[in-house]
Amino acid sequence: MGSNMAECHPVAFRWPLKARTDHDAVLMHVDPRFTRTSAACNLHVPIRAGSDIAFLGALIKFVINSKRWNEDPFFREYVVNYTNAATLVNPEFRDTEELDGVFSGLAPDGKSYANATWSYQRNQAPPKAKGGVGPFSDLLLQQVPGRPKTDPTLQDPNCVLQIVRKHYARYTPDLVEKVCGCSAEQFLKVAQTMLDNSGRDKTANITYAVGWTQHTVGVQIIRAAAMLQALLGNIGRPGGGVLALRGHATIQGSTDIATLYHSLPAYLNMPDGRKKHDSLKEFILTEAGPLATSYWGNYPKFAVSYLKAQFGAAATAENDYGYDYHPKITGDHSHMPMMLDMAAGKIKGFFVMGQNPAVGGQNARLQRKALAKLDWMVVRDYFETETAAFWRNSPEVLSGELKTADIKTEVFFLPAAAVAEMEGSFTNTQRLLQQHDKAADPPGDARSDSWFTYQLGKRLQKMYADSASNLDWGIKNLAWDYEPEAKEVAPWRIKDEPSAYKVLKEINGVTVADQKPLATFANLKEDGSTACGAWIYTGVIPEDGKNNAARRKPDQWISPNWGFAWPANRHIMYNRASADSQGKPWSEAKKLVFWDPDADSGTKDPAGNTVRGKWVAPSGEGIDFQPTKAPTMVGKDAALGFDWLSGNDAFIMRADGKAWLFAPAGLVDGPLPTHYEPYESPVANRVYRQQSNPVAKVWRTEGNVYHGVADPKYPIVVSTYRVTEHHLSGTMSRWLPWLAELMPELFCEVSPELAAEKGIRNAGYVTIVTARGEIEARALVTRRIKPFVIDGKKVHEIGLPWHWGWQGNAKGDVANDLSAMVGDPNVSIHEGKVFTCDIRAGRKGGRS
Amino acid sequence: MAISRRKFLKITSGAIGGGVAAEIGILNVDTAAAAAKAGKAPIKSGRQVASICPYCAVGCGQIVTVSDAGEIVDIQGNPDSPINQGTLCPKGAATYQLVKNEQRWSTVKYRAPGSDRWEERPLEWAMSRIAELTKKTRDANFNEFQDLPDGKGGTVRKRVMNTYAIASLGGATMDNEWNYLHQKLMHALGVVYLENQARI
Ligand code: SF4
């Protein structure tokens, strides 16, 4: 669901196809459009864009009410031990069933939630532990709460399973028919197949892509899938899980080593002026406090080692490792508000590297106009992208709305090296780091991206070298030495590229005293004796001169010697759950990680005898659990991290060691996924009075006008999407003659029914209009798209790929001129997958 | 520059080998056979360098072939990779044209404020000018403290050490090493409008 895998991740799609042909796997595609993926699946079920949670919620209800789920002991053992189904929630909690579509805790202005009532019921806090672990850990130890209360019989009305049951009670096949627009039979076929293919001997997988993320309820859609998989016992096991198909070569790496405003590398939160983050101690207590009974109990080590990597020798215990000089965020500084603030003139300088917001950004017209407000902009790319050229030939310049002479932006275009022209690593969608070697120098003045940032930093450091101002302490004291060794650059013309090896080694982490790489993140310290850029990558360079990202020995299954899967070469996260509560494999067919009671644990008891028992994985898979914690071992109450977790707490990154069916914290829009209509929808919410996500990110400003619910001017649903021959805004594809020819022009998929209503001819022009913009495209009239009947009302959808712009070899209007800036409240992702529009035959401006 | 269909065909005719090998990978569900075929694709002779496809997050392995003169002459799927077993999709199979492309710019271009044209400039000059602008913009717009809501209807003065005047937007096909260096430098400068394609 939410993915057209055959089109957008074609080579990965070979594997499900192989599962179908060689192992009789059943492939099901639930998606608004019939696509190349649908064509290769056993079943295609069309649902209206934006109705995914209604569908998934109904699957959850179907499963937990089924005879098999209630009778097969597998499901009960998995769910009681590995999920929070048995945990008791605050009796003050009120569900959407009681409050007509909102949860308890909604602020009076309806724009945010306080989540106190979503919390667990807990036992009394344990007596305070003595400490002696470390300066920050000792403080965390004082805060450890009591263990959550549970009812393993799953009968208590406040237990999570009962809350989930009540929450989805009305998500019936009949409701699916009315909200999603598929038939109840189609839905039941999917539900039964998922259930039949889950259990001790079988696992089922759910795969998604941006078809799920780009919604005002994106995070909750994915959570609904994770809940279903947890209920079906499909997480932490081979063939199971929820697989995110991410879109770019190292989009995972850009998230892990975050160049994202809210995050430091390795999922530490960015210091925030609005939170109690006034000192390093307060930062650690605020961020790690609620998580300290999970593996995040090691947060102090991660945070201190990050600061040591940042500021090197200048970071000392006395100056809080430079924490005071680290910037703090003060609001949402993500892509959309960034561009709105740029349009408002608040941003003066802009680095755009390998990005093309003039085409790829939501409400792209507004984004292009924002560029004209800048004092300066640096673009680094291969070709003259639309972003680079906005001042000379954008639609706004050609229409006279902006005049080139009036655009005061000073623009630099710096040519970029191609991947084959530099050394570095990518992290793919499976968390796998893979090294690419340098094959040749880039042409002329083209340089790697790392070169640019490194050389810019060197120049700035020189310029600030004499500053005595504490405002400049950070740049002055930045640890910034990645000079290449002579042998690294010997074969090349360009001698001043930074050493990719040295950078990766710093990311991996070192012992400060001898600068030796850390073999595992278990060796990190909170006393400043280790420096580590991103703890989750530790182990990629386990010793000097050894780069695990460059391992190239494949095998027939997990290939543990091909690249490096973070963390610690674990390919399947939470794989402790691939064994039962006693540590035995659930079945021979699904064996992965299990407890071997006779294996030498590598430790000795006080009497000097070998301690026996450890987790093993014959495939070479990394074990995502404490290596010697017996399955029946009970965690300590007054403890952090692994010491607190018990032998069956497989979900080691969760504060209670369980997979969360109900999310007591971490989400701003509710503890359970709930069907809301997209922000722009042709229909009213049939499930609740609350129409759309009450806390969605909305920016009501000039140039970003929204359509109303069932707006008669914009009755048609539109989804934007991608085709296999192009890459995103087209920078890496529209200039390539081979790809430009394969997919030369913007088109719009229209159903024959809509075409007949509007007089649209196949291959003729159509104009698509929203309150944000107007574009033209060639019509592709096809039965792959069908109108839906939603609760008796006919709803048309159209499909629009968005790769084109006015530059390059394959040109076309910018589809993102149509979309609005509106976003998911948790992660600020836009809703490009569903908004409303109107369509008419003929070209823009009334030409035919 | 407009490229006519005829010119397209002329340019593409040299690439049929790579394209066909990739197509087999997608269409033929017998992956072993596809891998064997892809392994036999007509890779040009030369030094072979292991690489990764620059497009999507599947992470297909590639082999870059370099001539004796040090030129990249071919980019094909890596048959050893357990991910793609030698196959590539149309984008991956076209990677060669991303490297060797007559429209690719290899010199620095500069557009002065209000100007209607690009001018060529030396790389060194551009780097110095960018560093100067970065420092100037940062220094003129740096916030040591800021009054922020205290959650009780009032405000409280907080140390923020940031600047809102500089923004950075990066792509997600750029190395992990770049991401690391870039976040490090931006944080050292106080830049908080730091974003990446990874959000979208
Ligand atoms: S070849 Fe295609 S599927 Fe493979 S990584 Fe490249 S773009 Fe993705």
Short mmCIF file of C-alpha atoms and ligand atoms in Angstrom, two decimals, chain A residues 8-12, chain B residues 53-60 62 84 87-93, ligand 1:
data_model
loop_
_atom_site.label_atom_id
_atom_site.label_comp_id
_atom_site.label_asym_id
_atom_site.label_seq_id
_atom_site.Cartn_x
_atom_site.Cartn_y
_atom_site.Cartn_z
CA CYS A 8 9.56 3.40 -8.33
CA HIS A 9 11.77 0.69 -6.82
CA PRO A 10 11.87 -1.68 -9.78
CA VAL A 11 14.93 -3.71 -8.96
CA ALA A 12 13.75 -4.30 -5.40
CA CYS B 53 23.54 3.63 -8.18
CA PRO B 54 23.06 7.37 -7.51
CA TYR B 55 19.27 7.34 -7.89
CA CYS B 56 16.89 5.52 -5.57
CA ALA B 57 17.32 3.95 -2.14
CA VAL B 58 17.28 0.35 -3.36
CA GLY B 59 21.06 0.72 -3.52
CA CYS B 60 21.87 -1.35 -6.60
CA GLN B 62 27.26 -0.75 -10.12
CA ASN B 84 20.43 -6.31 -7.86
CA THR B 87 20.44 -5.74 -13.08
CA LEU B 88 19.57 -2.05 -13.18
CA CYS B 89 16.35 -0.18 -13.89
CA PRO B 90 16.15 2.47 -16.66
CA LYS B 91 17.54 5.20 -14.38
CA GLY B 92 20.39 3.10 -13.08
CA ALA B 93 21.18 1.94 -16.59
S1 SF4 C 1 19.01 0.85 -10.59
FE1 SF4 C 1 16.96 1.64 -10.31
S2 SF4 C 1 16.15 0.41 -8.63
FE2 SF4 C 1 18.38 0.18 -8.58
S3 SF4 C 1 19.07 1.78 -7.17
FE3 SF4 C 1 19.18 2.60 -9.23
S4 SF4 C 1 17.24 3.69 -9.47
FE4 SF4 C 1 16.99 2.29 -7.76
#
